PDB file of C-alpha atoms and ligand atoms in Angstrom:
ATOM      1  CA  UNK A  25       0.000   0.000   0.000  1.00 49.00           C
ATOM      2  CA  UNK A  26       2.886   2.494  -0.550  1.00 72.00           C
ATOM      3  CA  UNK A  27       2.182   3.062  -4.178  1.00 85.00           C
ATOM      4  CA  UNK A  28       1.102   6.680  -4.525  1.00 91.00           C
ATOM      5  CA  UNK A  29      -2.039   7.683  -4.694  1.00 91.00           C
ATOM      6  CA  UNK A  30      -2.956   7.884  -8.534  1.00 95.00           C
ATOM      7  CA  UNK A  31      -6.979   8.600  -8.723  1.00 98.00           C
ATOM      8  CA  UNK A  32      -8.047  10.816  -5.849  1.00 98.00           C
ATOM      9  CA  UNK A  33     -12.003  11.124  -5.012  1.00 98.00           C
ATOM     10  CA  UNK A  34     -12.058  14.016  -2.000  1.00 98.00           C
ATOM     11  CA  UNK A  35     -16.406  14.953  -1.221  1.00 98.00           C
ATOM     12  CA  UNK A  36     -17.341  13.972  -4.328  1.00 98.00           C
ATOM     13  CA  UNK A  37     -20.985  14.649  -5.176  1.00 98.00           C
ATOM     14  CA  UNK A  38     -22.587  13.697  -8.020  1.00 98.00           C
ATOM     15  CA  UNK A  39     -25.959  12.249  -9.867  1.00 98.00           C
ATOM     16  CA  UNK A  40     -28.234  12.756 -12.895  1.00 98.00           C
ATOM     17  CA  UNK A  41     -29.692  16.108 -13.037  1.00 95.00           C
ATOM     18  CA  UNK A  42     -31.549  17.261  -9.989  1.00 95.00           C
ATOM     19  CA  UNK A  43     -31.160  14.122  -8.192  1.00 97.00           C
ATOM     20  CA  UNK A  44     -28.463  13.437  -5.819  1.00 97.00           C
ATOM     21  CA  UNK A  45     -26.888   9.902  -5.623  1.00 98.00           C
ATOM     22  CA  UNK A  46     -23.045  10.510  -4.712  1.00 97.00           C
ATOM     23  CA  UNK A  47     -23.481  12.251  -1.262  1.00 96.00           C
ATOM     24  CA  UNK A  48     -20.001  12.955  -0.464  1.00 97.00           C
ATOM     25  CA  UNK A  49     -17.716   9.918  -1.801  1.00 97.00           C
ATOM     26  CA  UNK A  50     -13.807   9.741  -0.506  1.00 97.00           C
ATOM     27  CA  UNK A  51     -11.829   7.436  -2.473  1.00 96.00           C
ATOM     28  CA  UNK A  52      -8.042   7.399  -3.189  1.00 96.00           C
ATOM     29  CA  UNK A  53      -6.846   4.291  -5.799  1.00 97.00           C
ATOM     30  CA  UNK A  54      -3.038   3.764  -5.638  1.00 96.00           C
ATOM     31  CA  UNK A  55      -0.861   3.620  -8.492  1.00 96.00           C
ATOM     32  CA  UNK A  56      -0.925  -0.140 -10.455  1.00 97.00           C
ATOM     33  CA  UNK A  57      -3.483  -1.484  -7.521  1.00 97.00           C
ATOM     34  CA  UNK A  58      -6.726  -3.491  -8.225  1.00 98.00           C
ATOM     35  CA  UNK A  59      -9.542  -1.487  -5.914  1.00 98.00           C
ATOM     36  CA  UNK A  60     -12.882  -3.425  -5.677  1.00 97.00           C
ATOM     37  CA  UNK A  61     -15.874  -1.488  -5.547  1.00 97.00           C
ATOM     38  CA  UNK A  62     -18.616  -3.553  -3.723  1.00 95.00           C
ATOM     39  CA  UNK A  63     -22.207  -2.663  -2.175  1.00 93.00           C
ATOM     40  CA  UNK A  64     -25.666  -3.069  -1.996  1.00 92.00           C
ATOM     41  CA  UNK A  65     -27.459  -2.968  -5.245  1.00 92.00           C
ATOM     42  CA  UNK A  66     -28.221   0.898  -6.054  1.00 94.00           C
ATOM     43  CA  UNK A  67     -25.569   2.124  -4.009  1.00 95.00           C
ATOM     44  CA  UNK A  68     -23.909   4.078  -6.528  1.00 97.00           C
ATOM     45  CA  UNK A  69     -21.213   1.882  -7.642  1.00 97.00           C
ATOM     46  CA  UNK A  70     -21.980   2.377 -11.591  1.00 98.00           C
ATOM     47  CA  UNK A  71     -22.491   6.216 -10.818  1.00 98.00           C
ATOM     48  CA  UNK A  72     -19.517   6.431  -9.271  1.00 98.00           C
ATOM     49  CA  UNK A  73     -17.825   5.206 -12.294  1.00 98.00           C
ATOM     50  CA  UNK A  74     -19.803   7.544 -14.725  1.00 98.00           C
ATOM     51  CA  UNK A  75     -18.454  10.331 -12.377  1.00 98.00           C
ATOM     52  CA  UNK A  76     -14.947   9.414 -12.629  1.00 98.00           C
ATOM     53  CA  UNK A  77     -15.843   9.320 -16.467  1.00 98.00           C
ATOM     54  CA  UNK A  78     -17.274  12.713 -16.748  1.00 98.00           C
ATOM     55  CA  UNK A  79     -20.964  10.779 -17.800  1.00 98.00           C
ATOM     56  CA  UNK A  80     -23.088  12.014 -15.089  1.00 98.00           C
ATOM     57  CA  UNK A  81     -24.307  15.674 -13.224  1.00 98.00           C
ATOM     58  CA  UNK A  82     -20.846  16.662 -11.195  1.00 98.00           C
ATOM     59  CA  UNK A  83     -22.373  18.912  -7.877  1.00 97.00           C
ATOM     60  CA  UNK A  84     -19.364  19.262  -5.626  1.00 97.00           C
ATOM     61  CA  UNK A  85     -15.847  18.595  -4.099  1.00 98.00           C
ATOM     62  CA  UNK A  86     -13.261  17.037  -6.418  1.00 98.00           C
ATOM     63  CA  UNK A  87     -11.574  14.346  -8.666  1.00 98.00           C
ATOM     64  CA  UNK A  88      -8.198  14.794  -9.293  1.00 98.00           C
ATOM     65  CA  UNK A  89      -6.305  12.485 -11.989  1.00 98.00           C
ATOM     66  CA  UNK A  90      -2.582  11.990 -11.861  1.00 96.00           C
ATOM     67  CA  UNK A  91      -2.260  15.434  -9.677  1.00 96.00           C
ATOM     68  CA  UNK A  92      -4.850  17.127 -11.877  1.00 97.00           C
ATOM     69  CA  UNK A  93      -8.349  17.510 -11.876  1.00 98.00           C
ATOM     70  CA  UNK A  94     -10.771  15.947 -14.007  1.00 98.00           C
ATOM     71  CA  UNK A  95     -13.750  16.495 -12.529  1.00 97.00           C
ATOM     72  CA  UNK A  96     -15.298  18.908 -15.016  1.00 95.00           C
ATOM     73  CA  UNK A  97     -13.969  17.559 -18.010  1.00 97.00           C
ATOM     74  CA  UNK A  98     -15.272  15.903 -20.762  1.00 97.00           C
ATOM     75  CA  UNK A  99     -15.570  11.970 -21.033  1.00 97.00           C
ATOM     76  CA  UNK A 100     -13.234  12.577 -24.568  1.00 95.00           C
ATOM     77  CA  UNK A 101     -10.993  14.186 -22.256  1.00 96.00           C
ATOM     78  CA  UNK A 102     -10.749  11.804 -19.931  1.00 98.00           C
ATOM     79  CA  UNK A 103     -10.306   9.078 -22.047  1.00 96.00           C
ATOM     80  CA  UNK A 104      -7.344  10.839 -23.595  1.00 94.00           C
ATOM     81  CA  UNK A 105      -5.988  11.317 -20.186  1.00 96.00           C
ATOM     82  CA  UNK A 106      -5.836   7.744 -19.858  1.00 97.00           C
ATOM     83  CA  UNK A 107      -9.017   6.657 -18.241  1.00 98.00           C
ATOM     84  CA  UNK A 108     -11.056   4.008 -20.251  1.00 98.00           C
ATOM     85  CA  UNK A 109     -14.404   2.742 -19.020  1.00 98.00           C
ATOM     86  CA  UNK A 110     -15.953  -1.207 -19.726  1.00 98.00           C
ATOM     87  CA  UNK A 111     -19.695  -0.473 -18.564  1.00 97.00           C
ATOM     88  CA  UNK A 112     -22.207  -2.751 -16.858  1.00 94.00           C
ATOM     89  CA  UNK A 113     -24.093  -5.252 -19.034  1.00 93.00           C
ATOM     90  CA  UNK A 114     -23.281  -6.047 -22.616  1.00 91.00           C
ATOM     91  CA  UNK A 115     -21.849  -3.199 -24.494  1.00 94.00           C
ATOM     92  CA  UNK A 116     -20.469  -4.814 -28.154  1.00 96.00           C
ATOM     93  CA  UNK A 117     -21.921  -4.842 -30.822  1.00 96.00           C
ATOM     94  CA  UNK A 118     -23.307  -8.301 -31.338  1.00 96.00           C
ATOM     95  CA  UNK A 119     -24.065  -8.582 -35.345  1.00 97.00           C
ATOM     96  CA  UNK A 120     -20.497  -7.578 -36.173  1.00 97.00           C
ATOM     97  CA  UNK A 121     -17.251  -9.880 -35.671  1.00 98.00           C
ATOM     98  CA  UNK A 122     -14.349  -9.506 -32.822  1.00 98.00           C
ATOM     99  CA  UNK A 123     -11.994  -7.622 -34.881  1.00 96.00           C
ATOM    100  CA  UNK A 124     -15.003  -5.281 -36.065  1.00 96.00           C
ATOM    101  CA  UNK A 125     -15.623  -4.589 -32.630  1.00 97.00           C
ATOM    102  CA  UNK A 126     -12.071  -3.549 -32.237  1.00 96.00           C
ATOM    103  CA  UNK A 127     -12.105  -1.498 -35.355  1.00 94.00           C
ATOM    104  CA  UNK A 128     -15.284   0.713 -33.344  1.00 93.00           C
ATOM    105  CA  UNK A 129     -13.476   0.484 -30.242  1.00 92.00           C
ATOM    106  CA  UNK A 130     -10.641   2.731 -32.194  1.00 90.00           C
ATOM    107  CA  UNK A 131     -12.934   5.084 -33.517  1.00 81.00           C
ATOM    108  CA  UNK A 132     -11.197   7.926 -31.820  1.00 79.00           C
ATOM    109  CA  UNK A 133      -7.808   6.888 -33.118  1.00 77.00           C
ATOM    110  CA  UNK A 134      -8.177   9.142 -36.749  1.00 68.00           C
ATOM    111  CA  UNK A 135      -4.992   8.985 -37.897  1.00 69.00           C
ATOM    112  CA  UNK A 136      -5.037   5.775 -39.974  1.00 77.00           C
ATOM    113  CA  UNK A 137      -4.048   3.136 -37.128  1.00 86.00           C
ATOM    114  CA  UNK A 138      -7.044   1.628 -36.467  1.00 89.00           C
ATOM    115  CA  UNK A 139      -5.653  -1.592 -37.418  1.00 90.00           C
ATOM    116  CA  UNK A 140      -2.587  -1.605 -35.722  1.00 90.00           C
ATOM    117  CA  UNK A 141      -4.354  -0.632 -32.642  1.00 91.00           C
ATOM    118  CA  UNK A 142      -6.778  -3.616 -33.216  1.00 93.00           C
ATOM    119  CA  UNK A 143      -3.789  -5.563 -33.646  1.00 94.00           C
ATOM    120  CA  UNK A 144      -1.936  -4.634 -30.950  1.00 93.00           C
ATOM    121  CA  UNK A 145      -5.194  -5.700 -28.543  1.00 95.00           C
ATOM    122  CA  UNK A 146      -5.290  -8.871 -30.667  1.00 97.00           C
ATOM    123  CA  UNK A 147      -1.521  -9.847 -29.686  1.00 96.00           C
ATOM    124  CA  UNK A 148      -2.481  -9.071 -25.793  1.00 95.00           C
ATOM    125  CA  UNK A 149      -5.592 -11.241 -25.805  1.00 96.00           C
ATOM    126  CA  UNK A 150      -4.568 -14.331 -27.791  1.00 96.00           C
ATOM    127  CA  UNK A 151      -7.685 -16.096 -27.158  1.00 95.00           C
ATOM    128  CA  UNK A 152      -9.866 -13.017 -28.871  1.00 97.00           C
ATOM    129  CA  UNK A 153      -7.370 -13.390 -31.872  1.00 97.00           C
ATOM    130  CA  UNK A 154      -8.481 -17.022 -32.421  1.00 97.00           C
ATOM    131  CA  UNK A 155     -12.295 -15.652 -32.195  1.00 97.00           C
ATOM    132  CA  UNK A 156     -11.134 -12.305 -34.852  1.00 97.00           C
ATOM    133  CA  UNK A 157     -13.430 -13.873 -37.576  1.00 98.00           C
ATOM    134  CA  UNK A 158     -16.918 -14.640 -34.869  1.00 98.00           C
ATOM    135  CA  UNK A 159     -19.393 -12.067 -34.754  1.00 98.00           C
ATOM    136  CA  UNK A 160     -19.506 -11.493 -31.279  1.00 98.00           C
ATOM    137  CA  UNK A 161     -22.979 -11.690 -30.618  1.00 97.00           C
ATOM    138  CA  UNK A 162     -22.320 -15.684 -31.264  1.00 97.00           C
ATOM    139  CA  UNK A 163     -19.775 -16.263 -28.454  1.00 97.00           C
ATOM    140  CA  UNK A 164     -19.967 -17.070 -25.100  1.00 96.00           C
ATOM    141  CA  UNK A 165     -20.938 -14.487 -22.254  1.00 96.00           C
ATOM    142  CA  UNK A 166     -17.074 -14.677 -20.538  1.00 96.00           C
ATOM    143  CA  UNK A 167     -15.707 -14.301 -24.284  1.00 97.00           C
ATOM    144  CA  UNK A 168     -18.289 -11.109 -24.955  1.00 97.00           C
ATOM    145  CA  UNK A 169     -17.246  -9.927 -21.605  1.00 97.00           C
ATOM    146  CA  UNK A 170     -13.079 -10.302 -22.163  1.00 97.00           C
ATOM    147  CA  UNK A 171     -14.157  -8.365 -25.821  1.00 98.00           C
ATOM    148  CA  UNK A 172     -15.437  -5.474 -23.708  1.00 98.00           C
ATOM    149  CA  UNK A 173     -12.619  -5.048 -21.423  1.00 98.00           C
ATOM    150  CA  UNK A 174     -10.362  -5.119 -24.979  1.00 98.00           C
ATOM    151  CA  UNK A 175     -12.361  -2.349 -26.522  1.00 97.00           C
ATOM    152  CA  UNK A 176     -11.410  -0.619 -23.649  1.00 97.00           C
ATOM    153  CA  UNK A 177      -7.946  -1.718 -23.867  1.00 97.00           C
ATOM    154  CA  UNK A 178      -7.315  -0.769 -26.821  1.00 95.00           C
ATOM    155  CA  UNK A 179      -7.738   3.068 -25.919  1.00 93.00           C
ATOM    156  CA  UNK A 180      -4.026   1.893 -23.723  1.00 94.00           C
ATOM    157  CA  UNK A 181      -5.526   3.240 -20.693  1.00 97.00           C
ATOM    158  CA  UNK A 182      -3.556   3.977 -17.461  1.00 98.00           C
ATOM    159  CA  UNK A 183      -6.750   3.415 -15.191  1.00 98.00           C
ATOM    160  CA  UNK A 184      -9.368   0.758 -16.514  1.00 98.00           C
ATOM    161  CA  UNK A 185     -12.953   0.767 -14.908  1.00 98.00           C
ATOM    162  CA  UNK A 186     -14.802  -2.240 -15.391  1.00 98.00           C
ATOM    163  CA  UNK A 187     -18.344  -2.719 -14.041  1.00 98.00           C
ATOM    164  CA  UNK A 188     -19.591  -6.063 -12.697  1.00 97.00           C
ATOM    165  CA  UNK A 189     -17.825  -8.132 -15.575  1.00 96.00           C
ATOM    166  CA  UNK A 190     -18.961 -11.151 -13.916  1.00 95.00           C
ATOM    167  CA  UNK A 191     -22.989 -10.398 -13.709  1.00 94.00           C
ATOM    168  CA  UNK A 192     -24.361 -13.716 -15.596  1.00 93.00           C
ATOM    169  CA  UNK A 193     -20.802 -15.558 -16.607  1.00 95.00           C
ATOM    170  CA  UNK A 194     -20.445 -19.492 -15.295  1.00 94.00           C
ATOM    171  CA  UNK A 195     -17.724 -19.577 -12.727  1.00 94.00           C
ATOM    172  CA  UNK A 196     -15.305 -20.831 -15.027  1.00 95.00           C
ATOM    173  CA  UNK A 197     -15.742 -17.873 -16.865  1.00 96.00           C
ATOM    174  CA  UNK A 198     -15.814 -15.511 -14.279  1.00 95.00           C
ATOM    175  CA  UNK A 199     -12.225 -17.018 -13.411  1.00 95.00           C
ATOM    176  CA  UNK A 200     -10.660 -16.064 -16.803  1.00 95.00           C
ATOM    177  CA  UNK A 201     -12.220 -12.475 -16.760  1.00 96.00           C
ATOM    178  CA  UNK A 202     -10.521 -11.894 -13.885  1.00 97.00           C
ATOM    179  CA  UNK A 203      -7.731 -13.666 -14.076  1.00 96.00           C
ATOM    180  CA  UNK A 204      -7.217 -11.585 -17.234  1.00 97.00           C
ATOM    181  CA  UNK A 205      -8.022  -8.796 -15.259  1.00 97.00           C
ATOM    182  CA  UNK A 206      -5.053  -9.689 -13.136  1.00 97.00           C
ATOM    183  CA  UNK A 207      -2.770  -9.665 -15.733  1.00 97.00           C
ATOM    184  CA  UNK A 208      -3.600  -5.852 -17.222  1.00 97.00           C
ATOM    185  CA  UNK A 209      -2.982  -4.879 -13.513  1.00 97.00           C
ATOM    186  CA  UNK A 210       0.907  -7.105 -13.213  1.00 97.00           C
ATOM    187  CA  UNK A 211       1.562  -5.009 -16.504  1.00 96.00           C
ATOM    188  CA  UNK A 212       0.896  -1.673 -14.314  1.00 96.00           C
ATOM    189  CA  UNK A 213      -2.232  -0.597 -15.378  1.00 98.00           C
ATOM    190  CA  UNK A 214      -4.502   0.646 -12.355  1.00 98.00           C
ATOM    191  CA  UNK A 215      -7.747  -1.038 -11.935  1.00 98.00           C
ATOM    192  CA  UNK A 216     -10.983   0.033 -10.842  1.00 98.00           C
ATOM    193  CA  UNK A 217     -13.582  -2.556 -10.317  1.00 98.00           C
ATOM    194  CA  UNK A 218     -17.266  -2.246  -9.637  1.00 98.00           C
ATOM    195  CA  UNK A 219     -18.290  -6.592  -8.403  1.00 95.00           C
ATOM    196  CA  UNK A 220     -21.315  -8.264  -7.205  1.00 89.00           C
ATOM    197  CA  UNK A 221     -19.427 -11.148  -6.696  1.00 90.00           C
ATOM    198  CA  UNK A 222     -17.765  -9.909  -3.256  1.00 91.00           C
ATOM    199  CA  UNK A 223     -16.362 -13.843  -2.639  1.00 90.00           C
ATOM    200  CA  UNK A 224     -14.245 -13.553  -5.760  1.00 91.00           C
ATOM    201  CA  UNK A 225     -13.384  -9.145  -6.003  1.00 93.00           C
ATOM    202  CA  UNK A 226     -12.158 -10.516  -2.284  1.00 92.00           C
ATOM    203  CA  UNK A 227     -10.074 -12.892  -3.756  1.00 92.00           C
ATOM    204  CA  UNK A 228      -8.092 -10.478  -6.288  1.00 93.00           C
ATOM    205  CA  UNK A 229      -8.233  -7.236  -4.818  1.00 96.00           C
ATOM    206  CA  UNK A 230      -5.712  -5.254  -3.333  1.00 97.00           C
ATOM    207  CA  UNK A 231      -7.964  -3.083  -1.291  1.00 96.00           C
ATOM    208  CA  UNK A 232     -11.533  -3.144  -0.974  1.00 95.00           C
ATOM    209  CA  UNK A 233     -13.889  -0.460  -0.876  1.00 96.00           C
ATOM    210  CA  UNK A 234     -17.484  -0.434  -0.106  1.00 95.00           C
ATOM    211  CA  UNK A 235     -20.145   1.930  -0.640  1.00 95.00           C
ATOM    212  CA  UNK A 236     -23.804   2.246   0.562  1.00 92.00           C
ATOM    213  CA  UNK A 237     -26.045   5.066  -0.036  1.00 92.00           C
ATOM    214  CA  UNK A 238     -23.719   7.300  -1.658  1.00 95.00           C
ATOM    215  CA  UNK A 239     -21.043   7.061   1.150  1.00 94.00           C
ATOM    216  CA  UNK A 240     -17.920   4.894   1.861  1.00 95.00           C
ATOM    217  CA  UNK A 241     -18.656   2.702   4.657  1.00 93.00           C
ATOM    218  CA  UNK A 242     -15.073   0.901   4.519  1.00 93.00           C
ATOM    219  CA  UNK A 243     -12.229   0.871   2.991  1.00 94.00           C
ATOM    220  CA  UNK A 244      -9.246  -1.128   3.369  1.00 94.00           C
ATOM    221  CA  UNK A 245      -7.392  -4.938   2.332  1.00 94.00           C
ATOM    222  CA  UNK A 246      -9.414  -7.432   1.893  1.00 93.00           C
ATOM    223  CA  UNK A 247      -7.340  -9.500   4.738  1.00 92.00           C
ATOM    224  CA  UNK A 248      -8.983  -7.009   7.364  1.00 92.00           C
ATOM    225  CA  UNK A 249     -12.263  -8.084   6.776  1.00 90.00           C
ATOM    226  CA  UNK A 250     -14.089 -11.487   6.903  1.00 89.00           C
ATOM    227  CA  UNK A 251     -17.367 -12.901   4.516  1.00 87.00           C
ATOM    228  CA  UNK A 252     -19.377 -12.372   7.200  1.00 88.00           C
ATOM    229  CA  UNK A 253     -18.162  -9.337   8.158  1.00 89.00           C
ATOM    230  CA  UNK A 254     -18.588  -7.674   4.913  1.00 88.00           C
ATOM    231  CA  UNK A 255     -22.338  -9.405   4.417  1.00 86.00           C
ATOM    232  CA  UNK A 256     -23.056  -7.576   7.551  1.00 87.00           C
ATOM    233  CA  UNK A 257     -22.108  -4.152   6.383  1.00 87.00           C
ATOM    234  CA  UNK A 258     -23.761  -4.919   3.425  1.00 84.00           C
ATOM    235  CA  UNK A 259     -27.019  -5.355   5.109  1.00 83.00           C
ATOM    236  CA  UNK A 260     -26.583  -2.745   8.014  1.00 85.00           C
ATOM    237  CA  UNK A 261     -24.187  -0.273   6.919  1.00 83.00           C
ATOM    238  CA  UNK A 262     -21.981  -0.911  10.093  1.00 81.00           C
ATOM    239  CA  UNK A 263     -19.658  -3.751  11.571  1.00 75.00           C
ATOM    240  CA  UNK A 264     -21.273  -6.168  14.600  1.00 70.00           C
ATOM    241  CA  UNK A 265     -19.008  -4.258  17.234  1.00 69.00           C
ATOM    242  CA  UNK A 266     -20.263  -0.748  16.133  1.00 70.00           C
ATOM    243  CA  UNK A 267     -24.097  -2.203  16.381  1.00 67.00           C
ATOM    244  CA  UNK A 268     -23.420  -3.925  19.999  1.00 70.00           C
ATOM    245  CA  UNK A 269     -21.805  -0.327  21.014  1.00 71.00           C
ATOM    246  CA  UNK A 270     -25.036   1.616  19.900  1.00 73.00           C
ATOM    247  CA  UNK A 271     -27.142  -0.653  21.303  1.00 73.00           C
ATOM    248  CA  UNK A 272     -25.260  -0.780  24.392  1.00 74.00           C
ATOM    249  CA  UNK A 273     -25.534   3.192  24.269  1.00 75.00           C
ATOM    250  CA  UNK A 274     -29.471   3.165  23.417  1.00 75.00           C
ATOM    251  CA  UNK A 275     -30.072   0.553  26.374  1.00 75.00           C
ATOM    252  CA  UNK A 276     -28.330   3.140  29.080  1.00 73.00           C
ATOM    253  CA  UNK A 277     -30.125   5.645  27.504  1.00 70.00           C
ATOM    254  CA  UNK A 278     -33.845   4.236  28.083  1.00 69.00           C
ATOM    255  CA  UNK A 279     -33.155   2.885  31.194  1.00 64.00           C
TER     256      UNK A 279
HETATM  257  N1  ADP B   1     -29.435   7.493 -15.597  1.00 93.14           N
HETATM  258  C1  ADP B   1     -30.020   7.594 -14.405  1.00 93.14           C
HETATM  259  N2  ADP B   1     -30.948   8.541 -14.155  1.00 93.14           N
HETATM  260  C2  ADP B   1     -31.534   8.649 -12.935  1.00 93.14           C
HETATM  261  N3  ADP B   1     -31.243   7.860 -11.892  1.00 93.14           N
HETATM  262  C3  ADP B   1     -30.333   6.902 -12.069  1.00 93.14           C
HETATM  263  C4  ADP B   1     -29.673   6.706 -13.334  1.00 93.14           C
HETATM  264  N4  ADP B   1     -28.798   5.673 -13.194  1.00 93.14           N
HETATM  265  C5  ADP B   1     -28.926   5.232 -11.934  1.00 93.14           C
HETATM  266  N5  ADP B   1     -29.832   5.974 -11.253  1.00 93.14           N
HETATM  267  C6  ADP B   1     -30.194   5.807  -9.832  1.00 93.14           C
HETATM  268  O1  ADP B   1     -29.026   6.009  -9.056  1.00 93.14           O
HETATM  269  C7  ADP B   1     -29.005   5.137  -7.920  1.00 93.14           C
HETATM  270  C8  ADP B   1     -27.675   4.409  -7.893  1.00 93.14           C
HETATM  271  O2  ADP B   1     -27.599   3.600  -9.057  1.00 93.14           O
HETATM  272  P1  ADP B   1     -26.275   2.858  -9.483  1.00 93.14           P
HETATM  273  O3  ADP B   1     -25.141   3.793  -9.440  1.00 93.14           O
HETATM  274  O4  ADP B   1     -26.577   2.202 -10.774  1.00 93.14           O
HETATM  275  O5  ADP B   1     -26.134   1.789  -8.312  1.00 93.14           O
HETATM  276  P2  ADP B   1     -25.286   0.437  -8.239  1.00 93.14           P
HETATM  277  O6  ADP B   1     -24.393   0.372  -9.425  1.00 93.14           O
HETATM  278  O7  ADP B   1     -24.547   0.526  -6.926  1.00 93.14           O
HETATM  279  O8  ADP B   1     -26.284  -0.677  -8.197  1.00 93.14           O
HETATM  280  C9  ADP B   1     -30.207   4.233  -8.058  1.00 93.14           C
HETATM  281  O9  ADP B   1     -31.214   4.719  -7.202  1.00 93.14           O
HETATM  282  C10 ADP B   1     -30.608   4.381  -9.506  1.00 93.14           C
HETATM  283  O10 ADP B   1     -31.993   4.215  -9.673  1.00 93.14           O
HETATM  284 MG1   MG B   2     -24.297  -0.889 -11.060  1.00 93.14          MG
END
């Protein structure tokens, strides 16, 4: 946990036009670290990562982006700073093949490399560059999944957030998402994820973060916290000691 501090979230409030969702979010992602983002659903996970990508209604405090801050930029800005964004629930474009989708994926790249770039993505995920010729809508849901986090690849991000690649993928599946997943971050890309699956995000991550209603409720390694533990946050907002001291503190007070 010494790696500096590459994404910093300080207050953040955001949502979609008058209404509020982000109610004050503190967040800080170190350099080259995989940070799960876990919570109830509704909590604000997905907005959290359309803040950091400039995609919803910015209200307050700050996001600040290598030492600079983004929060009022544009998504295209963003993405050129070296932010790229796989979203929740399938996002390719299922009548056209792999290295199609690769092609769209590079539609900001203008400049006449939009096959080398697909290329390049091709070499790092060998087992897309057998599929190159599939349309994607005819492949498995771990193979459409690993095609999404490519397209966002391919933009040669710094920081890649990925929401809930594992929502409807067999555990097999789920395994080579994220083991793939593992491998952009041991090549010193910075990781954001947004998982349901807390047993497995536990597994992987290098810090854990959880968010309820808006807020951070914990933060920390995954090694400080136990299943149950975390199920019970989930449900309550707070850990069993906190609960035991309020009602402790509620029983003195009626008697
Ligand atoms: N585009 C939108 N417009 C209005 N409200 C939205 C929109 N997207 C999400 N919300 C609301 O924001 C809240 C948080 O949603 P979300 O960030 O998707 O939660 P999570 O990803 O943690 O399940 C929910 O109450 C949801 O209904
Ligand atoms: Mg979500």
């Amino acid at each position: 946990m010494d790696n500096p501090i590459t994404l910093s979230i300080r207050d953040a409030r955001a949502g979609y036009a008058t209404l509020d969702i982000l109610n004050g979010v503190t967040l800080d992602v170190p350099q080259g670290e995989f940070v799960a983002l876990m919570g109830p659903n509704g909590a604000g996970k997905s907005t959290l990562l359309k803040t950091v990508f400039g995609m919803t209604t910015f209200k307050g405090g700050e996001i600040k982006w290598q030492g600079e801050h983004i929060e009022r930029l544009a998504t295209r800005e963003i993405l050129g700073r070296g932010i790229s964004y796989v979203p929740q629930g399938r996002c390719n474009f299922p009548l056209m093949t792999v290295q199609e989708n690769l092609e769209m994926a590079a539609y900001t790249i203008r400049d006449g490399k939009v096959k080398a770039e697909r290329d390049y993505v091709l070499e790092l995920f060998p087992s897309l560059a057998k599929r190159r010729k599939t349309l994607a809508g005819n492949m498995s849901g771990g193979e459409q999944q690993l095609l999404e986090v490519a397209m966002a690849v391919l933009q040669r991000p710094k920081l890649l957030l990925v929401d809930e690649p594992s929502v409807g993928l067999s555990p097999a599946a789920v395994g080579i998402v994220f083991d793939e997943l593992l491998r952009l971050r041991d090549t010193g890309m910075t990781i954001l994820l947004v998982e349901q699956n807390t047993k497995k995000a536990m597994e992987v991550a290098d810090r854990a973060v959880i968010l309820r209603l808006g807020e951070v409720i914990w933060d920390g390694s995954p090694a400080e916290i136990t299943h149950d533990e975390l199920g019970e946050l989930f449900l309550t907002g707070k850990m069993r000691g906190e609960r035991e001291l309020e009602a402790a503190h509620s029983n003195s007070l009626s008697r």
